[in-house]
Short mmCIF file of C-alpha atoms in Angstrom, two decimals:
data_model
loop_
_atom_site.label_atom_id
_atom_site.label_comp_id
_atom_site.label_asym_id
_atom_site.label_seq_id
_atom_site.Cartn_x
_atom_site.Cartn_y
_atom_site.Cartn_z
CA MET A 5 -45.51 21.59 -16.06
CA GLY A 6 -44.21 24.67 -14.31
CA ASN A 7 -40.63 23.32 -14.46
CA GLY A 8 -38.29 26.27 -14.26
CA PHE A 9 -41.12 28.62 -13.25
CA HIS A 10 -40.35 30.14 -9.88
CA VAL A 11 -42.83 32.73 -8.67
CA GLN A 12 -40.47 34.66 -6.42
CA ASP A 13 -37.88 34.90 -9.21
CA ARG A 14 -40.42 35.77 -11.89
CA PHE A 15 -41.91 38.64 -9.88
CA ALA A 16 -38.86 39.69 -7.86
CA GLY A 17 -39.39 43.27 -9.06
CA GLY A 18 -42.81 43.49 -7.44
CA ALA A 19 -46.47 43.06 -8.31
CA GLN A 20 -46.99 46.37 -10.12
CA TYR A 21 -46.42 46.56 -13.89
CA ILE A 22 -46.18 50.20 -14.92
CA GLY A 23 -44.75 51.58 -18.14
CA GLY A 24 -43.44 48.18 -19.20
CA LYS A 25 -41.59 47.33 -15.97
CA LEU A 26 -42.24 45.45 -12.75
CA ARG A 27 -41.95 47.56 -9.63
CA SER A 28 -42.81 47.29 -5.98
CA GLY A 29 -45.87 48.90 -4.46
CA THR A 30 -45.64 51.93 -2.24
CA SER A 31 -48.53 51.38 0.20
CA GLY A 32 -46.29 50.12 2.97
CA ARG A 33 -48.54 47.06 3.34
CA HIS A 34 -47.73 43.54 2.21
CA HIS A 35 -49.99 40.78 0.93
CA GLU A 36 -49.56 37.07 0.35
CA VAL A 37 -50.70 34.92 -2.55
CA VAL A 38 -51.74 31.60 -1.04
CA ASN A 39 -52.18 28.25 -2.76
CA PRO A 40 -55.72 27.33 -1.63
CA ALA A 41 -55.04 23.62 -2.10
CA THR A 42 -52.38 23.59 0.61
CA GLY A 43 -52.62 26.87 2.49
CA GLU A 44 -48.99 27.62 1.62
CA THR A 45 -47.78 31.11 0.69
CA VAL A 46 -46.39 31.19 -2.84
CA TYR A 47 -45.65 34.92 -3.21
CA ARG A 48 -45.40 37.91 -0.90
CA TYR A 49 -45.44 41.44 -2.24
CA GLU A 50 -46.14 45.06 -1.37
CA LEU A 51 -49.60 46.32 -2.30
CA ALA A 52 -50.15 49.29 -4.58
CA GLY A 53 -50.92 52.64 -3.04
CA THR A 54 -52.47 55.70 -4.58
CA ASP A 55 -49.08 56.88 -5.86
CA ASP A 56 -48.76 53.68 -7.88
CA VAL A 57 -52.20 54.21 -9.39
CA ASP A 58 -51.23 57.77 -10.32
CA ALA A 59 -48.02 56.52 -11.95
CA ALA A 60 -49.87 53.84 -13.91
CA VAL A 61 -52.52 56.28 -15.13
CA ALA A 62 -49.77 58.72 -16.15
CA ALA A 63 -47.99 55.95 -18.09
CA ALA A 64 -51.23 55.02 -19.84
CA ALA A 65 -51.99 58.65 -20.66
CA ALA A 66 -48.51 59.12 -22.11
CA ALA A 67 -48.88 56.02 -24.28
CA PHE A 68 -52.36 56.92 -25.52
CA PRO A 69 -51.51 59.34 -28.37
CA GLY A 70 -49.13 56.90 -30.02
CA TRP A 71 -51.27 53.80 -29.55
CA SER A 72 -54.55 55.44 -30.56
CA GLY A 73 -52.80 57.04 -33.53
CA ALA A 74 -51.46 53.71 -34.80
CA THR A 75 -53.29 52.27 -37.77
CA PRO A 76 -55.71 49.43 -37.14
CA ALA A 77 -53.33 47.19 -39.06
CA GLU A 78 -50.46 48.12 -36.77
CA ARG A 79 -52.47 47.41 -33.64
CA SER A 80 -53.71 44.17 -35.17
CA GLU A 81 -50.20 43.00 -36.03
CA ALA A 82 -48.99 43.69 -32.49
CA MET A 83 -51.90 41.78 -31.03
CA HIS A 84 -51.29 38.80 -33.31
CA ARG A 85 -47.74 38.72 -31.95
CA PHE A 86 -49.25 38.94 -28.46
CA ALA A 87 -51.38 35.84 -29.11
CA ALA A 88 -48.30 33.96 -30.31
CA VAL A 89 -46.32 34.88 -27.19
CA LEU A 90 -49.20 33.71 -24.96
CA ALA A 91 -49.45 30.42 -26.85
CA GLY A 92 -45.72 29.88 -26.46
CA GLN A 93 -45.97 30.32 -22.69
CA ALA A 94 -49.16 28.29 -22.26
CA ASP A 95 -47.68 25.81 -19.77
CA ASP A 96 -46.39 28.55 -17.49
CA PHE A 97 -49.72 30.37 -17.58
CA ALA A 98 -51.63 27.19 -16.75
CA TYR A 99 -49.26 26.38 -13.89
CA ALA A 100 -49.48 29.87 -12.38
CA GLU A 101 -53.28 29.97 -12.72
CA SER A 102 -53.70 26.65 -10.94
CA LEU A 103 -51.15 27.61 -8.30
CA GLN A 104 -52.90 30.84 -7.27
CA CYS A 105 -56.51 29.69 -7.74
CA GLY A 106 -56.49 25.97 -7.01
CA LYS A 107 -58.01 25.21 -10.42
CA PRO A 108 -57.56 21.65 -11.65
CA ILE A 109 -54.72 21.75 -14.13
CA LYS A 110 -56.95 20.23 -16.79
CA LEU A 111 -59.28 23.23 -16.50
CA SER A 112 -56.42 25.74 -16.69
CA THR A 113 -54.83 23.88 -19.59
CA GLU A 114 -57.96 23.16 -21.62
CA PHE A 115 -60.16 26.18 -20.81
CA ASP A 116 -58.55 29.23 -19.20
CA VAL A 117 -55.34 29.44 -21.23
CA PRO A 118 -56.57 28.44 -24.70
CA GLY A 119 -59.62 30.64 -24.21
CA THR A 120 -57.35 33.60 -23.51
CA VAL A 121 -55.15 32.88 -26.52
CA ASP A 122 -58.24 32.66 -28.69
CA ASN A 123 -59.62 35.92 -27.28
CA THR A 124 -56.35 37.63 -28.12
CA ALA A 125 -56.33 36.29 -31.66
CA PHE A 126 -59.96 37.32 -32.10
CA PHE A 127 -59.36 40.91 -31.02
CA ALA A 128 -56.24 41.06 -33.15
CA GLY A 129 -58.55 40.58 -36.12
CA ALA A 130 -61.34 42.73 -34.73
CA ALA A 131 -58.95 45.67 -34.39
CA ARG A 132 -59.23 46.08 -38.17
CA HIS A 133 -63.03 46.03 -38.21
CA LEU A 134 -64.34 48.95 -36.17
CA GLU A 135 -67.68 49.33 -37.89
CA GLY A 136 -69.90 52.36 -38.32
CA LYS A 137 -73.05 53.27 -40.22
CA ALA A 138 -72.61 53.63 -43.96
CA ALA A 139 -71.71 57.11 -45.21
CA ALA A 140 -74.66 58.60 -47.09
CA GLU A 141 -76.67 61.75 -47.81
CA TYR A 142 -79.43 61.10 -45.30
CA ASP A 143 -81.07 64.54 -45.75
CA GLY A 144 -79.98 65.08 -49.35
CA ASP A 145 -77.81 68.14 -48.64
CA HIS A 146 -75.16 66.68 -46.36
CA THR A 147 -72.91 63.64 -46.28
CA SER A 148 -72.81 61.95 -42.91
CA TYR A 149 -70.59 59.24 -41.60
CA VAL A 150 -69.66 57.74 -38.24
CA ARG A 151 -66.20 57.55 -36.73
CA ARG A 152 -65.32 55.23 -33.89
CA GLU A 153 -62.57 56.74 -31.81
CA ALA A 154 -60.62 55.51 -28.81
CA ILE A 155 -61.82 57.19 -25.65
CA GLY A 156 -58.59 57.38 -23.60
CA VAL A 157 -57.33 55.74 -20.42
CA VAL A 158 -59.52 52.90 -19.12
CA GLY A 159 -59.40 51.85 -15.47
CA SER A 160 -60.58 48.26 -15.02
CA ILE A 161 -61.02 45.97 -12.05
CA ALA A 162 -61.03 42.18 -12.46
CA PRO A 163 -62.10 39.41 -10.03
CA TRP A 164 -60.26 36.41 -8.60
CA ASN A 165 -62.25 33.54 -10.09
CA TYR A 166 -60.79 33.67 -13.62
CA PRO A 167 -57.78 35.98 -13.23
CA LEU A 168 -56.24 35.34 -16.64
CA GLN A 169 -59.44 35.32 -18.66
CA MET A 170 -60.86 38.34 -16.87
CA ALA A 171 -57.63 40.28 -17.50
CA ALA A 172 -58.00 39.43 -21.17
CA TRP A 173 -61.68 40.36 -21.29
CA LYS A 174 -60.85 43.77 -19.82
CA VAL A 175 -57.66 44.51 -21.71
CA LEU A 176 -58.20 43.16 -25.21
CA PRO A 177 -61.21 45.12 -26.52
CA ALA A 178 -59.90 48.28 -24.90
CA VAL A 179 -56.48 48.14 -26.54
CA ALA A 180 -57.81 46.76 -29.85
CA ALA A 181 -59.91 49.92 -30.11
CA GLY A 182 -56.87 52.11 -29.45
CA ASN A 183 -57.25 52.80 -25.74
CA THR A 184 -54.66 52.33 -23.03
CA ILE A 185 -55.51 50.64 -19.74
CA VAL A 186 -54.73 50.31 -16.06
CA LEU A 187 -56.01 46.99 -14.69
CA LYS A 188 -56.38 46.20 -11.02
CA PRO A 189 -56.55 42.42 -10.55
CA ALA A 190 -57.72 40.89 -7.30
CA GLU A 191 -54.85 41.13 -4.83
CA ILE A 192 -55.16 37.42 -4.01
CA THR A 193 -54.62 36.31 -7.65
CA PRO A 194 -52.35 38.79 -9.48
CA LEU A 195 -49.82 36.42 -11.02
CA THR A 196 -51.29 35.69 -14.44
CA SER A 197 -52.45 39.29 -14.93
CA LEU A 198 -48.84 40.40 -14.47
CA MET A 199 -47.66 37.68 -16.84
CA PHE A 200 -50.28 38.79 -19.37
CA ALA A 201 -48.93 42.35 -19.34
CA GLN A 202 -45.35 41.10 -19.59
CA ALA A 203 -46.29 39.00 -22.60
CA ALA A 204 -47.74 42.09 -24.26
CA THR A 205 -44.42 43.87 -23.83
CA GLU A 206 -42.56 40.88 -25.25
CA ALA A 207 -44.88 41.05 -28.26
CA GLY A 208 -43.90 44.67 -28.92
CA ILE A 209 -47.00 46.42 -27.58
CA PRO A 210 -45.62 49.78 -26.42
CA ASP A 211 -44.81 50.46 -22.78
CA GLY A 212 -47.70 52.05 -20.95
CA VAL A 213 -50.45 50.60 -23.12
CA ILE A 214 -51.16 47.86 -20.52
CA ASN A 215 -50.45 48.56 -16.86
CA ILE A 216 -51.21 46.49 -13.76
CA VAL A 217 -51.68 47.84 -10.23
CA THR A 218 -52.16 45.20 -7.55
CA GLY A 219 -53.73 46.70 -4.49
CA ALA A 220 -56.72 46.62 -2.19
CA GLY A 221 -60.10 47.72 -3.48
CA LYS A 222 -60.63 50.41 -0.87
CA ASP A 223 -57.30 52.03 -1.73
CA ALA A 224 -56.03 51.29 -5.22
CA GLY A 225 -59.42 50.30 -6.66
CA GLU A 226 -61.41 53.32 -5.52
CA HIS A 227 -58.58 55.70 -6.43
CA LEU A 228 -58.42 54.20 -9.92
CA VAL A 229 -62.17 54.47 -10.47
CA GLY A 230 -62.25 58.05 -9.27
CA HIS A 231 -59.10 59.20 -11.03
CA PRO A 232 -59.79 62.33 -13.11
CA ASP A 233 -57.65 61.10 -16.02
CA VAL A 234 -59.51 57.78 -16.28
CA VAL A 235 -62.39 58.16 -18.72
CA MET A 236 -64.00 54.75 -18.34
CA THR A 237 -64.33 52.06 -15.70
CA SER A 238 -65.02 48.39 -16.39
CA PHE A 239 -65.69 46.22 -13.36
CA THR A 240 -66.41 42.51 -12.91
CA GLY A 241 -67.35 41.31 -9.46
CA SER A 242 -70.17 41.22 -6.96
CA THR A 243 -73.29 43.33 -7.32
CA ALA A 244 -72.64 44.93 -3.92
CA VAL A 245 -69.19 46.15 -4.90
CA GLY A 246 -70.47 47.08 -8.36
CA LYS A 247 -72.86 49.54 -6.74
CA ARG A 248 -69.94 51.22 -5.00
CA VAL A 249 -67.96 51.36 -8.24
CA ALA A 250 -70.97 52.95 -9.94
CA GLU A 251 -71.27 55.60 -7.24
CA ILE A 252 -67.65 56.65 -7.68
CA ALA A 253 -67.67 56.47 -11.48
CA THR A 254 -70.87 58.44 -11.94
CA SER A 255 -69.65 61.20 -9.61
CA THR A 256 -66.93 61.90 -12.19
CA VAL A 257 -69.18 61.21 -15.23
CA LYS A 258 -67.18 58.23 -16.44
CA ARG A 259 -68.38 55.67 -18.90
CA LEU A 260 -69.26 52.56 -16.92
CA HIS A 261 -69.35 48.85 -17.76
CA LEU A 262 -70.48 46.41 -15.07
CA GLU A 263 -70.49 42.60 -15.17
CA LEU A 264 -71.87 41.58 -11.81
CA GLY A 265 -73.30 38.59 -9.98
CA GLY A 266 -75.45 35.80 -11.27
CA LYS A 267 -77.78 33.04 -10.12
CA ALA A 268 -78.27 31.11 -13.33
CA PRO A 269 -81.42 29.00 -13.73
CA PHE A 270 -81.23 25.58 -15.38
CA VAL A 271 -84.74 24.80 -16.67
CA VAL A 272 -85.47 21.17 -17.53
CA PHE A 273 -88.75 20.55 -19.35
CA ASP A 274 -90.43 17.15 -19.25
CA ASP A 275 -89.39 16.24 -22.82
CA ALA A 276 -85.69 16.89 -22.19
CA ASP A 277 -82.97 14.29 -22.67
CA LEU A 278 -82.55 13.38 -18.99
CA GLU A 279 -79.01 12.04 -19.34
CA ALA A 280 -77.89 15.18 -21.14
CA ALA A 281 -79.54 17.39 -18.53
CA VAL A 282 -77.94 15.49 -15.65
CA ASN A 283 -74.48 15.70 -17.19
CA GLY A 284 -75.01 19.36 -18.01
CA ALA A 285 -76.19 20.18 -14.51
CA VAL A 286 -73.18 18.62 -12.83
CA ALA A 287 -70.69 20.19 -15.22
CA GLY A 288 -72.47 23.53 -15.24
CA SER A 289 -72.71 23.77 -11.46
CA LEU A 290 -69.23 22.54 -10.61
CA ILE A 291 -67.07 24.35 -13.17
CA ASN A 292 -64.30 26.22 -11.36
CA THR A 293 -65.67 24.73 -8.12
CA GLY A 294 -68.86 26.69 -8.74
CA GLN A 295 -66.98 30.00 -8.61
CA ASP A 296 -68.45 31.21 -11.87
CA CYS A 297 -71.11 33.88 -12.20
CA THR A 298 -72.73 31.91 -15.04
CA ALA A 299 -72.62 28.55 -13.23
CA ALA A 300 -75.86 26.58 -13.00
CA THR A 301 -77.14 27.25 -9.49
CA ARG A 302 -80.93 26.76 -9.63
CA ALA A 303 -82.24 23.67 -11.42
CA TYR A 304 -85.98 23.82 -12.12
CA VAL A 305 -87.18 20.40 -13.26
CA GLN A 306 -90.67 19.67 -14.55
CA ARG A 307 -92.30 17.23 -12.19
CA PRO A 308 -92.31 14.06 -14.37
CA LEU A 309 -88.47 14.14 -14.48
CA TYR A 310 -87.83 15.62 -11.05
CA ASP A 311 -87.20 12.50 -8.95
CA ALA A 312 -84.96 10.88 -11.56
CA PHE A 313 -83.03 14.11 -12.02
CA VAL A 314 -82.35 14.45 -8.29
CA ARG A 315 -81.29 10.81 -8.03
CA ASP A 316 -78.99 10.88 -11.05
CA VAL A 317 -77.38 14.27 -10.31
CA ALA A 318 -76.58 13.16 -6.77
CA ALA A 319 -75.09 9.91 -8.04
CA LEU A 320 -72.94 11.70 -10.62
CA MET A 321 -71.77 14.33 -8.12
CA GLU A 322 -70.56 11.53 -5.86
CA THR A 323 -68.17 10.33 -8.58
CA VAL A 324 -66.43 13.72 -8.90
CA ARG A 325 -62.79 13.45 -7.82
CA LEU A 326 -61.43 16.09 -5.42
CA GLY A 327 -57.68 16.30 -5.17
CA ASP A 328 -54.38 17.96 -5.92
CA PRO A 329 -54.98 20.57 -8.67
CA PHE A 330 -51.80 19.45 -10.43
CA ASP A 331 -52.94 15.83 -10.68
CA PRO A 332 -54.38 15.46 -14.22
CA SER A 333 -57.15 13.19 -12.88
CA THR A 334 -58.49 15.77 -10.39
CA ASP A 335 -61.96 17.01 -11.30
CA LEU A 336 -62.63 19.53 -8.55
CA GLY A 337 -60.14 21.79 -6.83
CA PRO A 338 -60.51 23.86 -3.69
CA LEU A 339 -62.39 27.09 -3.33
CA ILE A 340 -60.26 30.23 -3.56
CA SER A 341 -59.74 30.48 0.21
CA HIS A 342 -60.77 29.02 3.52
CA ALA A 343 -62.91 32.11 4.07
CA GLN A 344 -64.81 31.42 0.86
CA ARG A 345 -65.14 27.72 1.77
CA ASP A 346 -66.58 28.68 5.14
CA ARG A 347 -68.97 31.14 3.51
CA VAL A 348 -70.29 28.44 1.17
CA ALA A 349 -70.57 25.94 4.03
CA ALA A 350 -72.57 28.45 6.07
CA PHE A 351 -75.15 28.79 3.28
CA VAL A 352 -75.59 25.01 3.25
CA GLU A 353 -75.74 24.71 7.04
CA ARG A 354 -78.46 27.37 7.26
CA ALA A 355 -80.38 25.59 4.49
CA ARG A 356 -80.58 22.38 6.55
CA ALA A 357 -83.28 24.09 8.60
CA TYR A 358 -85.66 24.27 5.64
CA ALA A 359 -84.32 21.95 2.91
CA THR A 360 -82.63 18.59 2.36
CA VAL A 361 -78.94 18.20 1.55
CA VAL A 362 -79.12 15.24 -0.82
CA THR A 363 -75.37 14.81 -1.19
CA GLY A 364 -72.23 16.66 -0.16
CA GLY A 365 -72.56 19.50 2.30
CA GLU A 366 -69.19 18.98 3.94
CA ALA A 367 -65.47 19.58 3.64
CA PRO A 368 -63.35 16.48 3.08
CA GLY A 369 -60.73 15.42 5.57
CA GLY A 370 -57.63 13.31 5.12
CA ASP A 371 -55.05 14.53 2.66
CA LEU A 372 -57.27 17.47 1.66
CA GLN A 373 -57.98 18.87 5.11
CA ASP A 374 -55.43 21.69 4.81
CA GLY A 375 -56.99 22.96 1.59
CA ALA A 376 -60.17 24.98 1.05
CA TYR A 377 -62.09 22.01 -0.35
CA TYR A 378 -65.84 21.42 -0.25
CA ARG A 379 -67.72 18.47 -1.66
CA PRO A 380 -70.16 18.83 -4.58
CA THR A 381 -73.51 19.55 -2.97
CA LEU A 382 -77.10 19.07 -4.10
CA VAL A 383 -79.92 20.67 -2.11
CA ALA A 384 -83.61 19.84 -2.62
CA GLY A 385 -86.85 20.95 -1.02
CA ALA A 386 -85.98 24.65 -0.62
CA ALA A 387 -88.64 27.28 -1.16
CA GLN A 388 -88.31 29.72 -4.03
CA ASP A 389 -87.93 32.68 -1.66
CA SER A 390 -85.28 31.00 0.53
CA GLU A 391 -81.77 32.35 0.85
CA ILE A 392 -80.11 29.43 -0.90
CA VAL A 393 -82.31 29.94 -3.97
CA GLN A 394 -82.09 33.73 -4.11
CA SER A 395 -78.50 34.54 -3.08
CA GLU A 396 -75.28 34.02 -5.01
CA ILE A 397 -73.29 31.32 -3.19
CA PHE A 398 -70.25 31.02 -5.49
CA GLY A 399 -69.44 27.45 -4.63
CA PRO A 400 -70.14 23.84 -5.74
CA VAL A 401 -73.78 23.93 -4.70
CA LEU A 402 -76.81 23.21 -6.90
CA VAL A 403 -80.38 23.69 -5.65
CA VAL A 404 -83.15 21.76 -7.40
CA LEU A 405 -86.87 22.65 -7.36
CA PRO A 406 -89.86 21.12 -9.23
CA PHE A 407 -92.35 22.93 -11.43
CA ASP A 408 -95.57 21.89 -13.14
CA THR A 409 -96.40 24.14 -16.09
CA ASP A 410 -94.17 25.86 -18.62
CA ASP A 411 -95.48 29.20 -17.40
CA GLU A 412 -94.39 28.36 -13.89
CA GLY A 413 -90.94 27.18 -14.94
CA ILE A 414 -90.14 30.37 -16.82
CA ALA A 415 -91.57 32.55 -14.05
CA LEU A 416 -89.39 30.80 -11.48
CA ALA A 417 -86.33 31.17 -13.71
CA ASN A 418 -86.87 34.94 -13.79
CA ASP A 419 -87.61 35.23 -10.07
CA THR A 420 -84.27 36.52 -8.73
CA PRO A 421 -82.62 39.94 -9.01
CA TYR A 422 -80.03 38.53 -11.41
CA GLY A 423 -80.03 37.98 -15.16
CA LEU A 424 -76.60 36.95 -16.42
CA ALA A 425 -77.09 33.47 -17.87
CA ALA A 426 -79.60 30.62 -18.07
CA SER A 427 -80.26 27.38 -19.90
CA ALA A 428 -83.32 25.54 -21.17
CA TRP A 429 -83.43 21.80 -21.76
CA THR A 430 -86.04 20.51 -24.22
CA ARG A 431 -86.43 18.71 -27.53
CA ASP A 432 -89.33 21.00 -28.50
CA LEU A 433 -88.37 23.88 -30.78
CA TYR A 434 -91.31 26.01 -29.67
CA ARG A 435 -90.52 25.53 -26.00
CA ALA A 436 -86.89 26.40 -26.68
CA ASN A 437 -87.83 29.53 -28.62
CA ARG A 438 -90.19 30.63 -25.88
CA ALA A 439 -87.54 30.10 -23.19
CA THR A 440 -84.92 32.07 -25.11
CA ARG A 441 -87.39 34.94 -25.60
CA GLU A 442 -88.85 35.10 -22.11
CA ILE A 443 -85.99 34.25 -19.76
CA LYS A 444 -84.39 37.56 -18.80
CA ALA A 445 -80.69 36.85 -19.11
CA GLY A 446 -77.83 38.04 -21.25
CA CYS A 447 -77.12 34.50 -22.46
CA VAL A 448 -79.57 31.61 -22.77
CA TRP A 449 -78.17 28.24 -23.77
CA VAL A 450 -80.39 25.49 -25.16
CA ASN A 451 -79.46 21.93 -24.20
CA ASP A 452 -76.09 23.01 -22.83
CA HIS A 453 -74.78 25.29 -20.10
CA ILE A 454 -71.50 27.27 -19.85
CA PRO A 455 -69.81 27.34 -23.32
CA ILE A 456 -68.59 30.79 -24.33
CA ILE A 457 -66.95 31.90 -27.55
CA SER A 458 -64.93 34.95 -28.47
CA GLU A 459 -67.28 35.95 -31.28
CA MET A 460 -70.36 36.30 -29.07
CA PRO A 461 -71.08 38.88 -26.33
CA HIS A 462 -71.18 38.22 -22.61
CA GLY A 463 -73.11 40.46 -20.22
CA GLY A 464 -76.25 40.60 -18.15
CA TYR A 465 -79.66 42.00 -17.36
CA LYS A 466 -81.01 43.47 -14.12
CA ALA A 467 -78.68 43.27 -11.09
CA SER A 468 -76.14 41.39 -13.20
CA GLY A 469 -75.04 44.67 -14.73
CA PHE A 470 -74.83 46.10 -18.23
CA GLY A 471 -72.44 46.22 -21.15
CA LYS A 472 -70.73 43.43 -23.03
CA ASP A 473 -67.42 41.60 -22.84
CA MET A 474 -65.93 39.75 -25.81
CA SER A 475 -67.19 40.01 -29.41
CA THR A 476 -67.25 43.15 -31.52
CA TYR A 477 -70.19 44.31 -29.39
CA SER A 478 -67.60 45.10 -26.71
CA PHE A 479 -66.38 47.98 -28.87
CA GLU A 480 -69.61 49.74 -27.92
CA GLU A 481 -68.06 50.02 -24.47
CA TYR A 482 -64.58 51.09 -25.52
CA THR A 483 -65.13 53.51 -28.40
CA GLN A 484 -66.59 56.97 -28.75
CA VAL A 485 -69.06 57.28 -31.63
CA LYS A 486 -68.68 60.54 -33.50
CA HIS A 487 -71.05 61.80 -36.20
CA VAL A 488 -69.30 63.80 -38.92
CA MET A 489 -71.45 65.84 -41.36
CA TYR A 490 -70.35 67.73 -44.50
CA ASP A 491 -72.44 70.32 -46.31
CA ASN A 492 -72.68 69.49 -50.03
CA THR A 493 -74.56 72.57 -51.29
CA ALA A 494 -71.94 75.33 -51.01
CA VAL A 495 -74.88 77.68 -50.38
CA ALA A 496 -74.13 80.45 -47.87
CA ARG A 497 -77.73 81.12 -46.81
CA LYS A 498 -79.39 77.82 -46.01
CA ASP A 499 -83.16 77.51 -46.21
CA TRP A 500 -83.35 76.51 -42.55
CA HIS A 501 -81.74 79.78 -41.46
CA ARG A 502 -85.12 81.54 -41.87
CA THR A 503 -86.30 79.76 -38.74
CA ILE A 504 -83.72 81.79 -36.85
CA PHE A 505 -83.62 85.11 -38.75
CA GLY A 506 -85.29 86.74 -41.77
CA ASP A 507 -87.81 85.33 -44.22
CA ARG A 508 -87.64 82.78 -46.98
#
């Protein structure tokens, strides 16, 4: 895997993709993409400056009339070709994603890449199904119908945890609806976003429809969000940065879509299948080394199952294999950087003052000491209002707390500022229905945690943001709804005119 794929050769033109071509940035500042498993630099490039953002927005604006004017069938056909190109390059995408992120190759190969191909195929079909309310004579004298129209140039910012999938989530609904886009990926993980845009060009999507600017948030990101020719901003990242994005976007009256942080509860009722819950908790908390805003982070376990759950989760976590991301047997890769590893470790170290670290809580040595690795960690005995329960850690750390009544379990699940995802574990239909109604989150799984599908929406409540990725619901973000009304009476003097002048 990755044979013949050389990063420096592939991106020799630079880390900006504007108007269908790679080019170097103009900021005068360089940045390095580092393999977090080894600490080695794999690509060095010049960051985007404001001039690059301006050029990308201009390219997108120039491409907009042609792309938005294409028929849905034409856009759909191009996107089907796009999906085929991505599928044909699946090995290269998986290699590059693991190289820049440290993801285990089995995760990149079986989750990130096929999920992106499926997303592309889904939106290729969805491009032909922009729905509106049925045309009808709602007042008897006029025919009304709804048009969905592309809104223009979208400026999107994607995070580093799922660079390929987040690029797809931003780009696909926007372009399927007829918009053009400028995407700013995280500067530490730009490789697969650039490859994604290149694949679109290979598929025949016109130059300028998809543009990539790779720069720092304070420079390229803020300039993109505030650009007067950008009509919408979509951002995925931390709640703190999302607030800043919102400030800039609202000052220019842009449409805004935010997918922000999470602190997903994992609620285990006393009738749950314990083995299933244990397996689900370990998988749900450790996916992508816990760097997932929907990852299970707070396990609330009803007291009759609590001790067994803690014992069995700790035992299963201790079997998880850390190692080289390109070894097919590796279960858990490094965190994205040493800085992120140290941030996660600091949360756990502070928690030792008020809670018990049941397993993990350390970085491995030996062959892995140069990488940003951290062992799977289970913490018990923390209070509900403690930092480790309330704050987003973004690492392989699960906190477990007991509860007694169903009321208490659901109340605890809702007791953080976040509301992105949650799960409930029970064999009781009524308990499950209650949990799905009362837990305030954009997605609530029952007897599972993490699966996502292209056909269903993803987005949060509360401090986790608003708006939806994936599914046809995402078109609510990327289309302008226009009401069109025709008079059917051919009468010059309408009856309602008397309310303005004259008599009946």
